[in-house]
Short mmCIF file of C-alpha atoms in Angstrom, two decimals:
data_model
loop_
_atom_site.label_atom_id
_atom_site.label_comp_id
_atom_site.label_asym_id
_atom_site.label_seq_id
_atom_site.Cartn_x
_atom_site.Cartn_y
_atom_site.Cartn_z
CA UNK A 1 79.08 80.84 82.99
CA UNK A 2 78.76 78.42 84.68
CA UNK A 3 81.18 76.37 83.15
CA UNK A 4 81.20 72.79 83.41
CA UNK A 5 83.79 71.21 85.91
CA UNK A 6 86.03 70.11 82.76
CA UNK A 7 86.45 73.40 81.36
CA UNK A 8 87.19 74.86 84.44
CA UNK A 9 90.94 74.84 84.29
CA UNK A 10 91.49 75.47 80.58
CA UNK A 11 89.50 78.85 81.32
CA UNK A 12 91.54 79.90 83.76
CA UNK A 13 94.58 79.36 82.07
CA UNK A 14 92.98 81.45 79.20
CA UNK A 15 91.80 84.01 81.90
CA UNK A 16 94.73 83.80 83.12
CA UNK A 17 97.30 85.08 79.76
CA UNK A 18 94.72 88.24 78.98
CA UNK A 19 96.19 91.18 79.02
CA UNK A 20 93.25 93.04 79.61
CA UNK A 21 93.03 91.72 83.33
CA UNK A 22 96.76 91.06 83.90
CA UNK A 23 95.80 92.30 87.72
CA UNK A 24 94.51 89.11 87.86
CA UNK A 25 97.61 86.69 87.36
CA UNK A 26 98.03 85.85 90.87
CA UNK A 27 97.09 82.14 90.00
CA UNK A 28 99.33 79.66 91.18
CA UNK A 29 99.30 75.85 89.78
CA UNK A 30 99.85 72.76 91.00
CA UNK A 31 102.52 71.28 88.34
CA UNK A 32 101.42 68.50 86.57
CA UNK A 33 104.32 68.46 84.43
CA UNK A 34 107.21 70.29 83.68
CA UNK A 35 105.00 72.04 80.49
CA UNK A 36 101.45 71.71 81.67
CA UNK A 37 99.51 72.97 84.57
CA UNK A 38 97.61 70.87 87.41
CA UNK A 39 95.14 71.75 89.47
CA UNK A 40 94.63 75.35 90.54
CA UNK A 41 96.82 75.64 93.95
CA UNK A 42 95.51 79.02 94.75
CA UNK A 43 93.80 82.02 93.81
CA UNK A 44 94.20 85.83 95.10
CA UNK A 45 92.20 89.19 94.06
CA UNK A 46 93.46 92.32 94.22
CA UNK A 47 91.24 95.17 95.87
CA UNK A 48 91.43 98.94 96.04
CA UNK A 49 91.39 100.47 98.92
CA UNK A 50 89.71 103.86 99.52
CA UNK A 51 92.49 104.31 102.72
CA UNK A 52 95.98 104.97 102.52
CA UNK A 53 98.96 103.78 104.85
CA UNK A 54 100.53 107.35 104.50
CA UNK A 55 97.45 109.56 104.43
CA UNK A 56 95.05 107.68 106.43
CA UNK A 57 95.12 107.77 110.59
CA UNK A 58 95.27 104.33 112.56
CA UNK A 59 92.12 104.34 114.00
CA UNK A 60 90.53 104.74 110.30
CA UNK A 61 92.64 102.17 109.26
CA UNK A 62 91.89 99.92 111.68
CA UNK A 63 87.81 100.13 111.00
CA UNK A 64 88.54 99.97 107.30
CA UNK A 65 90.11 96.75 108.16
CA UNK A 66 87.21 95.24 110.12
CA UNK A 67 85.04 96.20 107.53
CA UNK A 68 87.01 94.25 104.96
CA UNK A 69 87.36 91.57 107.50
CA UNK A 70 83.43 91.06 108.57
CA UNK A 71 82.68 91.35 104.71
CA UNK A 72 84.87 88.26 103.52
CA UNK A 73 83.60 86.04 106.21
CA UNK A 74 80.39 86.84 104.90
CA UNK A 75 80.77 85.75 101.58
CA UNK A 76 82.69 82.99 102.85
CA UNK A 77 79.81 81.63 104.49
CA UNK A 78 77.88 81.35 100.95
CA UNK A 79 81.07 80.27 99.04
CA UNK A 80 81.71 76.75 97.99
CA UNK A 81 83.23 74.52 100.33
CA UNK A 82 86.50 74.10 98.39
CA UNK A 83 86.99 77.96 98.92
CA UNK A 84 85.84 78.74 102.23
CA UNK A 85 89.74 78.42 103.61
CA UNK A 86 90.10 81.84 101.97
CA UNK A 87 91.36 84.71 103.81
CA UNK A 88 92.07 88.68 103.10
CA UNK A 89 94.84 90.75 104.09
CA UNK A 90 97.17 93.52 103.43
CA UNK A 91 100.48 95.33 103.85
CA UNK A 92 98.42 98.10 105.22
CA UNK A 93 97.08 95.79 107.82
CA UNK A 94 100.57 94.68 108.76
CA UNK A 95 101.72 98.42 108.70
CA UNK A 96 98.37 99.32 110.72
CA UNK A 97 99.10 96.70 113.46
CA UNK A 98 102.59 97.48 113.97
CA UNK A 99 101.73 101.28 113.86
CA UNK A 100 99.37 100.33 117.05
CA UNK A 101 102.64 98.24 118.82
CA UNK A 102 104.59 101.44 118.59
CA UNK A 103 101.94 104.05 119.38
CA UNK A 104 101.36 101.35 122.88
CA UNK A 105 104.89 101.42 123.23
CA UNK A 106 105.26 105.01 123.47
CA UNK A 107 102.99 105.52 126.56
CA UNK A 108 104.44 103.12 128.36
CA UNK A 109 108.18 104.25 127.89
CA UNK A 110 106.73 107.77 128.83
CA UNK A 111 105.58 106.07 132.12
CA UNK A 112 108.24 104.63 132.30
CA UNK A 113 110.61 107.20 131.45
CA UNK A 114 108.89 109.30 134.06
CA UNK A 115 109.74 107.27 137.08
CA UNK A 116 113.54 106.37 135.74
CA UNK A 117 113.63 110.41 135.40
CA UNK A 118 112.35 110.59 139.05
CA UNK A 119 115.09 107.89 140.48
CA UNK A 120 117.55 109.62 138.64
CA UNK A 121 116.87 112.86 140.21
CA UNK A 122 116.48 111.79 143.67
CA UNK A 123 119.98 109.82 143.29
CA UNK A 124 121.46 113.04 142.24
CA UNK A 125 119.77 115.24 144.73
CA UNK A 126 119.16 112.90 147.50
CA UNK A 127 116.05 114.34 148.19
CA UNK A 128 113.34 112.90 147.03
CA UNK A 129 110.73 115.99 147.73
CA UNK A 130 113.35 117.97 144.69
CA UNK A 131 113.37 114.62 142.98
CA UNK A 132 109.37 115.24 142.44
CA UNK A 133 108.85 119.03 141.90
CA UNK A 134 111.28 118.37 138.70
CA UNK A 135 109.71 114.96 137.69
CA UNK A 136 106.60 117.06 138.43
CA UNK A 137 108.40 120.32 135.61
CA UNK A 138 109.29 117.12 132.96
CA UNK A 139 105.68 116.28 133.05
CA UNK A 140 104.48 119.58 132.28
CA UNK A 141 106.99 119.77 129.51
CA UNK A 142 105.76 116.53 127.91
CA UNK A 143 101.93 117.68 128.59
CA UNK A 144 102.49 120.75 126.38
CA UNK A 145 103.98 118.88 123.81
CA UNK A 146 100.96 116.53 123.61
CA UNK A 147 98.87 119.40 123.61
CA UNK A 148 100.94 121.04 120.57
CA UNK A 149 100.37 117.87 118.58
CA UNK A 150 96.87 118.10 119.35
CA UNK A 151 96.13 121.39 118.37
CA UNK A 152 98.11 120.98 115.44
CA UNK A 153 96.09 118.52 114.14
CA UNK A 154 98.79 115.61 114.28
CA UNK A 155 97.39 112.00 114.87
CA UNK A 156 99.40 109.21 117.52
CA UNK A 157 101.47 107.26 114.20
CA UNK A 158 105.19 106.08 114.01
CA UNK A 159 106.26 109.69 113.59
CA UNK A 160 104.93 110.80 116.44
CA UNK A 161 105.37 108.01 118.55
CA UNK A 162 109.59 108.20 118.03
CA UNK A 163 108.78 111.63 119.87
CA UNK A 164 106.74 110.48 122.87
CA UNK A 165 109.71 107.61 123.31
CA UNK A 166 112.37 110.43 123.62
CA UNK A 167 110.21 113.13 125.05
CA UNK A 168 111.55 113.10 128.48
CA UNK A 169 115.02 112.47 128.13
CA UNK A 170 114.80 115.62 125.97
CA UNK A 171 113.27 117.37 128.73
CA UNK A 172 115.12 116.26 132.01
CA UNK A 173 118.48 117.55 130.59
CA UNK A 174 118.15 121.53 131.68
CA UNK A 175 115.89 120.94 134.16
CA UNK A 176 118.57 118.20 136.12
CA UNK A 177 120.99 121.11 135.46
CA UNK A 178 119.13 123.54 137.90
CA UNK A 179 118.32 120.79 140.35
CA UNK A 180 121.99 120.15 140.57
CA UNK A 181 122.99 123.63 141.28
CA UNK A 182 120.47 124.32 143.89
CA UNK A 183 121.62 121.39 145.75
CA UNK A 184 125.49 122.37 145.43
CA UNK A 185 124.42 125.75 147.15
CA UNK A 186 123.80 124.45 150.90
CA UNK A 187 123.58 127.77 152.92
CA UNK A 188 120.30 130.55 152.63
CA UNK A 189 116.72 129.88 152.40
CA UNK A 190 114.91 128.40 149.39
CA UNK A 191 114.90 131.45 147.73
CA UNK A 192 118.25 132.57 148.09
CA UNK A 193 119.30 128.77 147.13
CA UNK A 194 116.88 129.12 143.82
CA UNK A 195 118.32 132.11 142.70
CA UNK A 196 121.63 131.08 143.29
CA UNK A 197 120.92 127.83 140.84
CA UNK A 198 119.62 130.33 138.12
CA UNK A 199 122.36 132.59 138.41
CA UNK A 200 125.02 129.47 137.95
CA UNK A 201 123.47 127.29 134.92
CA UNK A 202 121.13 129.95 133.38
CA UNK A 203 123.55 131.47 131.01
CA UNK A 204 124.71 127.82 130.08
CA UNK A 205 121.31 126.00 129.53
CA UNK A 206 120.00 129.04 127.60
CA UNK A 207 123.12 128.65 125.37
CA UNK A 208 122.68 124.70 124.81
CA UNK A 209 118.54 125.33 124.24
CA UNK A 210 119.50 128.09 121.76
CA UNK A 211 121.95 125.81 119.40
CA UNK A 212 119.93 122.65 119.36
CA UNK A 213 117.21 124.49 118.75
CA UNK A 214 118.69 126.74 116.01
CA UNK A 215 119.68 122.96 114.23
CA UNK A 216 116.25 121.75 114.46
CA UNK A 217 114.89 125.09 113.05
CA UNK A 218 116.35 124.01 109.63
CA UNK A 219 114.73 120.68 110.04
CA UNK A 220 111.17 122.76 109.21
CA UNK A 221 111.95 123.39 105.40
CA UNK A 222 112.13 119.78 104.96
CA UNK A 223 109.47 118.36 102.42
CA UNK A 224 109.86 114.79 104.13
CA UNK A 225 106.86 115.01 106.99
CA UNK A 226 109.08 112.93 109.14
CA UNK A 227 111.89 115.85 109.67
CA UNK A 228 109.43 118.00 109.53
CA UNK A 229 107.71 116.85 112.71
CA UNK A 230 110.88 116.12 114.36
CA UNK A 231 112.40 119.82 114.05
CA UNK A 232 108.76 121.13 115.35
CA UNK A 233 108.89 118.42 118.59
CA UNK A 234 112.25 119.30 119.44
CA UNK A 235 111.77 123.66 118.73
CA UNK A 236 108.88 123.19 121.26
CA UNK A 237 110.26 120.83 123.74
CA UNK A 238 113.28 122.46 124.32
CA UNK A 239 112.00 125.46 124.77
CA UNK A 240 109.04 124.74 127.05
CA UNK A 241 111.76 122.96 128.87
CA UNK A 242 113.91 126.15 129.26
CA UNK A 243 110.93 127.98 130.77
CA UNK A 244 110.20 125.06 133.27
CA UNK A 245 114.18 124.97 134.24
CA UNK A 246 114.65 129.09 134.47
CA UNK A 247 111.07 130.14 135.96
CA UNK A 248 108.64 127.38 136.68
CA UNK A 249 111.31 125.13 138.29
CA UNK A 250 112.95 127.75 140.71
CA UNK A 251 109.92 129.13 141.51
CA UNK A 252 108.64 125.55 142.94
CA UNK A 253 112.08 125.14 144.51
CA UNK A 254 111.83 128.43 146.12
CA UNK A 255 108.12 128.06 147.70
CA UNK A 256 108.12 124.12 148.60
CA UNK A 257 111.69 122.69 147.84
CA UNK A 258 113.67 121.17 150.60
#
């Protein structure tokens, strides 16, 4: 090296059959003929990355691929001008960006979610000061959910992003239950009306919380993260929303409810 521009080719070509850098056959020709090679078409190296799709977080991932950006365009500015229409990517980068889609997605169907949850209650109830205490009891369920993933180390990915997107529906199910029954029960005061709602749907939301919850429970000797995950979200979300629906719930209902 260097070689002169004649050579060029038939070194490449050689390059190209060693066995010793096979990594490197990503050469593509333009085809002179049908049993000789042109003109080299294009050219692509294969790097190692010190991330990992599976292992690595997002927002590690993403810097790891600004770093790898910023550094090609660098040597692209001292490259020859035949190769500065180069560019670098990855599946991880493709996995990375659609990762960051999802996780965006999430919040918003949680927002969203919320205030679908809220019209749904208030169409049931017709009230709309009910309609909010138990919007107000599904976003205490999905708070302490959040703060379960956080304190148990999980980072926002796909995985947990699938359980933001349901999070609330999972939630509004027992607590819609209660809301129901307290407006069915038109005579007494609050409290009389909130103990009334317990003492019709308690015994049957407890039993529907205790069998989904004893499924998912066999989701947590899984060795695939994803089930794993999944059987923890919906263990802890069903049961922080059977305490909203039998004590934090009626106990709003019976101080401020309509």
């Amino acid at each position: 090296l260097p070689l002169p521009r004649d050579a060029f080719r038939a070194a490449l070509a050689t390059y190209e059959l060693d066995d010793a850098r096979a990594y490197a056959r990503q050469i593509r020709w333009f085809r002179k003929n049908e049993t000789e090679n042109g003109h080299v078409a294009s050219v692509s190296i294969h790097a190692v990355l010190r991330a990992s799709a599976l292992r690595t977080s997002a927002k590690t991932l993403t810097r790891e691929a600004a770093f790898w950006e910023r550094w090609f365009r660098a040597a692209l500015e001292t490259a020859p001008v035949g190769l500065r229409g180069g560019f670098q990517t990855s599946e991880t980068w493709i996995r990375v960006s659609t990762e960051r889609e999802v996780v965006t997605a999430a919040w918003s169907a949680l927002a969203f979610s919320l205030a679908f949850a809220f019209g749904v209650l208030y169409g049931a109830s017709r009230s709309a000061r009910l309609a909010a205490l138990a919007t107000v009891s599904v976003g205490h369920v999905a708070t302490t959910f959040l703060a379960f993933a956080v304190l148990r180390g999980w980072s926002v990915g796909v995985v947990e992003a699938v359980c933001t997107m349901v999070l609330v529906g999972l939630s509004l199910d027992y607590i819609l239950h209660v809301a129901g029954a307290y407006v069915r029960i038109e005579d007494g005061c609050r409290k009389t009306r909130a103990r009334g709602a317990l003492t019709a749907v308690t015994r049957s939301v407890a039993s529907g919380c205790s069998t989904t919850v004893g499924a998912a429970l066999f989701l947590l000797g899984c060795t695939v993260t994803f089930f794993t995950k999944f059987g923890l979200f919906i263990t802890w979300t069903l049961t922080a929303a059977l305490v909203q629906a039998c004590v934090v719930f009626p106990a709003t209902c019976a101080v401020c409810g309509p």
